[in-house]
Amino acid sequence: MPCGSLDVVGCGIRAVTQLTLEARRCIEAADLVCYAVSDRVSARWLERRHPAAVSLSAHYREGSDRLETYRRMIDALVEPVRAGRRVCAVFYGHPGVFVHPSHEAIRRLRAEGLPARMLPGISAADCLFADLGVDPGSGFQTFSATDFVRRPRCLDPSAHVIFWQIDSIGDNSYRSTGNDARNLPLLLTALAGHYPPAQPACLYEAAVLPVGRPVMRWLALRELWGGAAVLDGMSTLYIPPIRAPQPDPAMRQRLGLPAV
Ligand SMILES: C[S@@+](CC[C@H](N)C(=O)[O-])C[C@H]1O[C@@H](n2cnc3c(N)ncnc32)[C@H](O)[C@@H]1O
């Protein structure tokens, strides 16, 4: 029996145009392509590109627990590899950024001695850096909103901070009509310990279609108490630094750096 393998690739956020050359090669070389993308242009492109392209979205069931959905997706990736097929899994954005099934499928296959790898893709955070002119090198923190609320962490307000999945905090069930952001106040309460109510923040949505433009909605944090009314489906919350980090004069001297 031929040896199966799994390549996990990302197709970026902006349909088709952010697919890397190596990801494209993996798609073309695969026996089976399984995809989970957020737009129809990418889905159509994949189906035209590969006769055996199947959507993983069939594994979502109304009201069902996301972890159950992920278990079905993982099986859909792992079983054909065990049967000797070369599988390419395509996820939107970066395939390893907030994508549990991709990491878990690779972990299981490697544990069985089967080849499995992940190639990087362009994530929503990468688009945000470009569109908002943010250089993460000057200090950057990134959190899933649910994780931040559930397991409070040290937040550095002198860093650029982003929160993912702000519309589904603590909400594990899938609804085809979208999430209702009912737990957003929990995040805002947690942030109130670090930022004043007037702190500027941006609800950011990267362009998904090649002709589209990013949405960057600046508001004061207190305006987010409006909840679902102010959120768009795929928004990521960006909070700019509240102040510059404090320099350490002794370290500057030791390193021989000029005062800036
Ligand atoms: C399950 S995560 C998937 C992230 C994706 N793998 C990536 O690399 O960007 C979903 C979250 O990504 C962010 N996201 C997805 N699409 C986005 C877009 N077009 N603009 C801004 N953020 C987006 C939102 O925070 C959303 O809740």
CSV table of C-alpha atoms and ligand atoms in Angstrom, one decimal:
chain,number,residue,atom,x,y,z
A,1,MET,CA,0.0,0.0,0.0
A,2,PRO,CA,1.4,3.5,-0.8
A,3,CYS,CA,2.3,5.7,2.1
A,4,GLY,CA,-0.2,8.3,2.8
A,5,SER,CA,0.7,11.8,4.0
A,6,LEU,CA,-0.9,15.1,5.2
A,7,ASP,CA,0.0,18.6,4.1
A,8,VAL,CA,-1.8,21.3,5.9
A,9,VAL,CA,-1.8,24.6,4.1
A,10,GLY,CA,-3.4,28.1,4.5
A,11,CYS,CA,-5.0,30.0,1.7
A,12,GLY,CA,-4.7,33.4,3.4
A,13,ILE,CA,-7.5,35.8,4.1
A,14,ARG,CA,-7.9,37.5,0.7
A,15,ALA,CA,-9.4,34.9,-1.6
A,16,VAL,CA,-6.9,33.0,-3.8
A,17,THR,CA,-4.4,36.0,-4.0
A,18,GLN,CA,-2.7,35.1,-0.7
A,19,LEU,CA,-2.1,31.5,-1.5
A,20,THR,CA,1.6,30.7,-1.5
A,21,LEU,CA,3.3,28.9,-4.4
A,22,GLU,CA,4.2,26.0,-2.1
A,23,ALA,CA,0.6,25.7,-0.8
A,24,ARG,CA,-0.6,25.6,-4.4
A,25,ARG,CA,1.9,22.9,-5.3
A,26,CYS,CA,0.6,20.8,-2.3
A,27,ILE,CA,-3.0,21.2,-3.5
A,28,GLU,CA,-2.1,20.1,-7.0
A,29,ALA,CA,0.0,17.1,-5.9
A,30,ALA,CA,-2.7,15.7,-3.5
A,31,ASP,CA,-5.1,12.8,-4.1
A,32,LEU,CA,-7.7,14.4,-1.9
A,33,VAL,CA,-8.2,18.1,-0.9
A,34,CYS,CA,-10.2,18.9,2.2
A,35,TYR,CA,-11.0,22.5,2.8
A,36,ALA,CA,-12.4,24.9,5.3
A,37,VAL,CA,-12.5,28.4,3.8
A,38,SER,CA,-14.5,31.5,4.7
A,39,ASP,CA,-15.5,32.6,1.2
A,40,ARG,CA,-17.1,31.2,-1.9
A,41,VAL,CA,-14.4,32.4,-4.3
A,42,SER,CA,-11.7,30.3,-2.6
A,43,ALA,CA,-14.1,27.3,-2.4
A,44,ARG,CA,-14.9,27.5,-6.2
A,45,TRP,CA,-11.2,28.0,-7.0
A,46,LEU,CA,-10.3,24.8,-5.1
A,47,GLU,CA,-13.1,22.8,-6.6
A,48,ARG,CA,-12.0,23.9,-10.1
A,49,ARG,CA,-8.4,23.3,-9.4
A,50,HIS,CA,-8.9,19.7,-8.0
A,51,PRO,CA,-11.4,17.1,-9.0
A,52,ALA,CA,-11.3,15.6,-5.4
A,53,ALA,CA,-11.9,18.7,-3.3
A,54,VAL,CA,-14.4,18.3,-0.5
A,55,SER,CA,-15.6,20.9,2.0
A,56,LEU,CA,-15.1,20.2,5.7
A,57,SER,CA,-18.1,22.5,6.5
A,58,ALA,CA,-20.4,19.5,6.1
A,59,HIS,CA,-19.1,18.5,9.6
A,60,TYR,CA,-20.8,21.5,11.2
A,61,ARG,CA,-24.3,20.7,12.6
A,62,GLU,CA,-26.7,23.3,13.9
A,63,GLY,CA,-26.3,23.8,17.6
A,64,SER,CA,-23.7,21.1,18.0
A,65,ASP,CA,-20.5,21.5,20.1
A,66,ARG,CA,-17.6,22.7,18.2
A,67,LEU,CA,-15.3,20.1,19.7
A,68,GLU,CA,-17.6,17.4,18.3
A,69,THR,CA,-17.3,19.1,14.9
A,70,TYR,CA,-13.5,19.2,15.2
A,71,ARG,CA,-13.4,15.5,16.1
A,72,ARG,CA,-15.3,14.7,12.9
A,73,MET,CA,-12.9,17.0,10.9
A,74,ILE,CA,-9.8,15.4,12.3
A,75,ASP,CA,-11.1,11.9,11.4
A,76,ALA,CA,-11.9,13.2,7.9
A,77,LEU,CA,-8.2,14.2,7.5
A,78,VAL,CA,-6.6,11.3,9.3
A,79,GLU,CA,-8.5,8.3,8.0
A,80,PRO,CA,-7.6,8.8,4.3
A,81,VAL,CA,-3.9,9.2,5.2
A,82,ARG,CA,-4.0,5.9,7.1
A,83,ALA,CA,-5.6,4.4,3.9
A,84,GLY,CA,-2.5,5.5,1.9
A,85,ARG,CA,-3.8,8.7,0.3
A,86,ARG,CA,-1.9,12.0,0.0
A,87,VAL,CA,-4.2,14.5,1.6
A,88,CYS,CA,-4.0,18.3,1.5
A,89,ALA,CA,-6.0,20.2,4.1
A,90,VAL,CA,-6.6,23.8,3.2
A,91,PHE,CA,-7.7,26.2,6.0
A,92,TYR,CA,-8.3,30.0,5.5
A,93,GLY,CA,-5.7,32.3,6.9
A,94,HIS,CA,-2.7,30.6,8.5
A,95,PRO,CA,-3.7,26.9,9.0
A,96,GLY,CA,-2.1,26.9,12.5
A,97,VAL,CA,-3.6,30.1,13.9
A,98,PHE,CA,-6.7,29.2,16.0
A,99,VAL,CA,-7.3,26.0,14.1
A,100,HIS,CA,-7.5,23.0,16.4
A,101,PRO,CA,-8.2,20.2,13.8
A,102,SER,CA,-5.0,21.0,11.8
A,103,HIS,CA,-2.7,20.7,14.8
A,104,GLU,CA,-4.4,17.7,16.2
A,105,ALA,CA,-4.5,15.8,12.9
A,106,ILE,CA,-0.7,16.3,12.4
A,107,ARG,CA,0.0,15.3,16.0
A,108,ARG,CA,-2.0,12.0,15.6
A,109,LEU,CA,-0.4,11.1,12.3
A,110,ARG,CA,3.1,11.8,13.5
A,111,ALA,CA,2.4,9.6,16.6
A,112,GLU,CA,1.6,6.8,14.1
A,113,GLY,CA,4.8,7.4,12.2
A,114,LEU,CA,3.0,8.9,9.2
A,115,PRO,CA,4.3,12.0,7.4
A,116,ALA,CA,2.4,15.1,8.3
A,117,ARG,CA,3.4,18.8,8.0
A,118,MET,CA,2.1,22.3,8.1
A,119,LEU,CA,3.0,25.2,5.8
A,120,PRO,CA,2.6,28.8,6.9
A,121,GLY,CA,-0.1,31.0,5.5
A,122,ILE,CA,-1.2,34.7,5.8
A,123,SER,CA,-3.3,35.2,8.9
A,124,ALA,CA,-5.8,37.9,9.8
A,125,ALA,CA,-3.0,39.3,12.1
A,126,ASP,CA,-0.6,39.6,9.2
A,127,CYS,CA,-3.3,41.5,7.2
A,128,LEU,CA,-3.9,43.7,10.3
A,129,PHE,CA,-0.1,44.6,10.6
A,130,ALA,CA,-0.2,45.7,6.9
A,131,ASP,CA,-3.5,47.6,7.0
A,132,LEU,CA,-3.2,49.3,10.3
A,133,GLY,CA,0.6,49.9,10.0
A,134,VAL,CA,1.4,48.0,13.2
A,135,ASP,CA,5.0,46.7,13.7
A,136,PRO,CA,4.7,43.8,16.3
A,137,GLY,CA,8.4,44.1,16.9
A,138,SER,CA,7.8,47.0,19.3
A,139,GLY,CA,5.7,44.7,21.6
A,140,PHE,CA,2.7,42.6,20.7
A,141,GLN,CA,0.3,40.4,22.6
A,142,THR,CA,-2.4,38.2,21.0
A,143,PHE,CA,-5.2,36.3,22.8
A,144,SER,CA,-8.3,34.4,22.0
A,145,ALA,CA,-11.0,36.4,23.8
A,146,THR,CA,-12.4,33.3,25.4
A,147,ASP,CA,-9.0,32.2,26.7
A,148,PHE,CA,-8.2,35.6,28.1
A,149,VAL,CA,-11.5,35.8,30.0
A,150,ARG,CA,-11.2,32.2,31.2
A,151,ARG,CA,-7.6,32.3,32.3
A,152,PRO,CA,-6.6,35.9,33.0
A,153,ARG,CA,-3.1,36.8,31.9
A,154,CYS,CA,-0.6,39.6,32.4
A,155,LEU,CA,-1.7,42.2,29.8
A,156,ASP,CA,0.9,44.8,28.8
A,157,PRO,CA,-0.9,48.0,27.8
A,158,SER,CA,2.4,49.4,26.3
A,159,ALA,CA,2.2,46.6,23.7
A,160,HIS,CA,0.0,46.3,20.6
A,161,VAL,CA,-2.8,43.9,21.7
A,162,ILE,CA,-5.3,41.9,19.6
A,163,PHE,CA,-8.2,39.7,20.6
A,164,TRP,CA,-9.6,37.0,18.3
A,165,GLN,CA,-13.1,35.6,18.3
A,166,ILE,CA,-14.7,38.4,20.3
A,167,ASP,CA,-18.2,37.5,19.1
A,168,SER,CA,-18.2,34.0,20.5
A,169,ILE,CA,-16.7,34.3,24.0
A,170,GLY,CA,-17.4,31.1,26.0
A,171,ASP,CA,-19.8,29.9,23.2
A,172,ASN,CA,-18.9,26.5,21.9
A,173,SER,CA,-22.0,25.7,19.8
A,174,TYR,CA,-22.2,26.3,16.1
A,175,ARG,CA,-25.1,28.5,14.7
A,176,SER,CA,-25.4,29.0,10.9
A,177,THR,CA,-26.8,32.5,11.6
A,178,GLY,CA,-23.6,33.6,13.4
A,179,ASN,CA,-22.7,34.4,17.0
A,180,ASP,CA,-24.5,36.8,19.2
A,181,ALA,CA,-21.6,38.3,21.2
A,182,ARG,CA,-23.6,37.9,24.4
A,183,ASN,CA,-20.4,37.5,26.6
A,184,LEU,CA,-18.5,40.5,25.2
A,185,PRO,CA,-19.1,42.4,28.5
A,186,LEU,CA,-16.9,39.8,30.2
A,187,LEU,CA,-14.0,40.8,28.1
A,188,LEU,CA,-14.8,44.5,28.5
A,189,THR,CA,-14.9,44.1,32.3
A,190,ALA,CA,-11.5,42.4,32.2
A,191,LEU,CA,-10.0,45.2,30.0
A,192,ALA,CA,-11.4,47.9,32.3
A,193,GLY,CA,-8.6,47.0,34.8
A,194,HIS,CA,-6.0,47.9,32.1
A,195,TYR,CA,-7.5,50.7,30.0
A,196,PRO,CA,-9.6,53.8,30.5
A,197,PRO,CA,-13.2,53.8,29.0
A,198,ALA,CA,-12.0,56.3,26.3
A,199,GLN,CA,-9.1,54.0,25.2
A,200,PRO,CA,-9.2,54.0,21.3
A,201,ALA,CA,-9.6,50.5,19.8
A,202,CYS,CA,-10.2,49.2,16.3
A,203,LEU,CA,-12.7,46.6,15.1
A,204,TYR,CA,-10.7,45.3,12.2
A,205,GLU,CA,-11.9,43.2,9.3
A,206,ALA,CA,-9.4,42.3,6.6
A,207,ALA,CA,-10.7,42.2,3.0
A,208,VAL,CA,-11.8,38.8,2.0
A,209,LEU,CA,-12.5,39.4,-1.7
A,210,PRO,CA,-9.7,40.4,-4.2
A,211,VAL,CA,-11.6,43.6,-5.0
A,212,GLY,CA,-12.7,44.3,-1.3
A,213,ARG,CA,-11.2,46.8,1.1
A,214,PRO,CA,-10.4,46.3,4.8
A,215,VAL,CA,-12.9,47.6,7.4
A,216,MET,CA,-11.2,49.5,10.2
A,217,ARG,CA,-13.8,50.9,12.7
A,218,TRP,CA,-12.1,53.0,15.4
A,219,LEU,CA,-14.1,53.6,18.6
A,220,ALA,CA,-13.6,54.1,22.3
A,221,LEU,CA,-13.6,50.8,24.3
A,222,ARG,CA,-16.7,52.0,26.2
A,223,GLU,CA,-18.7,52.0,22.9
A,224,LEU,CA,-18.2,48.2,22.7
A,225,TRP,CA,-20.7,47.8,25.5
A,226,GLY,CA,-23.3,48.1,22.7
A,227,GLY,CA,-22.2,44.4,22.1
A,228,ALA,CA,-23.5,42.6,19.0
A,229,ALA,CA,-24.9,45.9,17.6
A,230,VAL,CA,-21.3,47.2,16.9
A,231,LEU,CA,-19.7,43.9,15.8
A,232,ASP,CA,-19.3,42.5,12.3
A,233,GLY,CA,-19.0,38.7,11.8
A,234,MET,CA,-15.2,38.3,11.4
A,235,SER,CA,-14.0,41.2,13.5
A,236,THR,CA,-10.7,41.1,15.4
A,237,LEU,CA,-10.2,43.7,18.1
A,238,TYR,CA,-7.0,45.7,18.0
A,239,ILE,CA,-5.9,48.0,21.0
A,240,PRO,CA,-2.9,50.3,20.4
A,241,PRO,CA,-0.3,50.9,23.1
A,242,ILE,CA,-1.6,53.2,25.8
A,243,ARG,CA,2.0,54.5,26.4
A,244,ALA,CA,5.6,53.8,25.3
A,245,PRO,CA,7.4,51.2,27.4
A,246,GLN,CA,9.6,52.6,30.1
A,247,PRO,CA,13.3,52.5,29.2
A,248,ASP,CA,16.0,51.1,31.5
A,249,PRO,CA,18.8,53.8,31.5
A,250,ALA,CA,21.4,51.3,33.0
A,251,MET,CA,20.8,48.8,30.3
A,252,ARG,CA,20.9,51.5,27.6
A,253,GLN,CA,24.3,52.5,28.9
A,254,ARG,CA,25.6,49.0,29.2
A,255,LEU,CA,24.6,48.3,25.6
A,256,GLY,CA,26.1,51.6,24.4
A,257,LEU,CA,22.8,52.7,22.8
A,258,PRO,CA,21.9,56.4,22.2
A,259,ALA,CA,19.0,57.9,24.3
A,260,VAL,CA,15.9,57.9,22.1
B,1,LIG,C1,-10.9,30.4,14.0
B,1,LIG,S1,-10.1,31.9,13.9
B,1,LIG,C2,-9.2,31.6,12.4
B,1,LIG,C3,-8.0,32.5,12.1
B,1,LIG,C4,-7.3,32.2,10.8
B,1,LIG,N1,-6.8,30.8,10.8
B,1,LIG,C5,-6.2,33.2,10.6
B,1,LIG,O1,-5.1,32.7,10.3
B,1,LIG,O2,-6.4,34.4,10.5
B,1,LIG,C6,-11.4,33.1,13.5
B,1,LIG,C7,-11.0,34.5,14.0
B,1,LIG,O3,-10.0,35.0,13.1
B,1,LIG,C8,-10.2,36.4,12.9
B,1,LIG,N2,-10.6,36.7,11.5
B,1,LIG,C9,-11.0,35.8,10.6
B,1,LIG,N3,-11.2,36.4,9.4
B,1,LIG,C10,-10.9,37.7,9.6
B,1,LIG,C11,-10.9,38.8,8.8
B,1,LIG,N4,-11.3,38.8,7.5
B,1,LIG,N5,-10.5,40.0,9.3
B,1,LIG,C12,-10.1,40.1,10.6
B,1,LIG,N6,-10.1,39.1,11.5
B,1,LIG,C13,-10.5,37.9,11.0
B,1,LIG,C14,-11.4,36.8,13.8
B,1,LIG,O4,-10.9,37.2,15.1
B,1,LIG,C15,-12.2,35.5,13.9
B,1,LIG,O5,-12.9,35.4,15.1
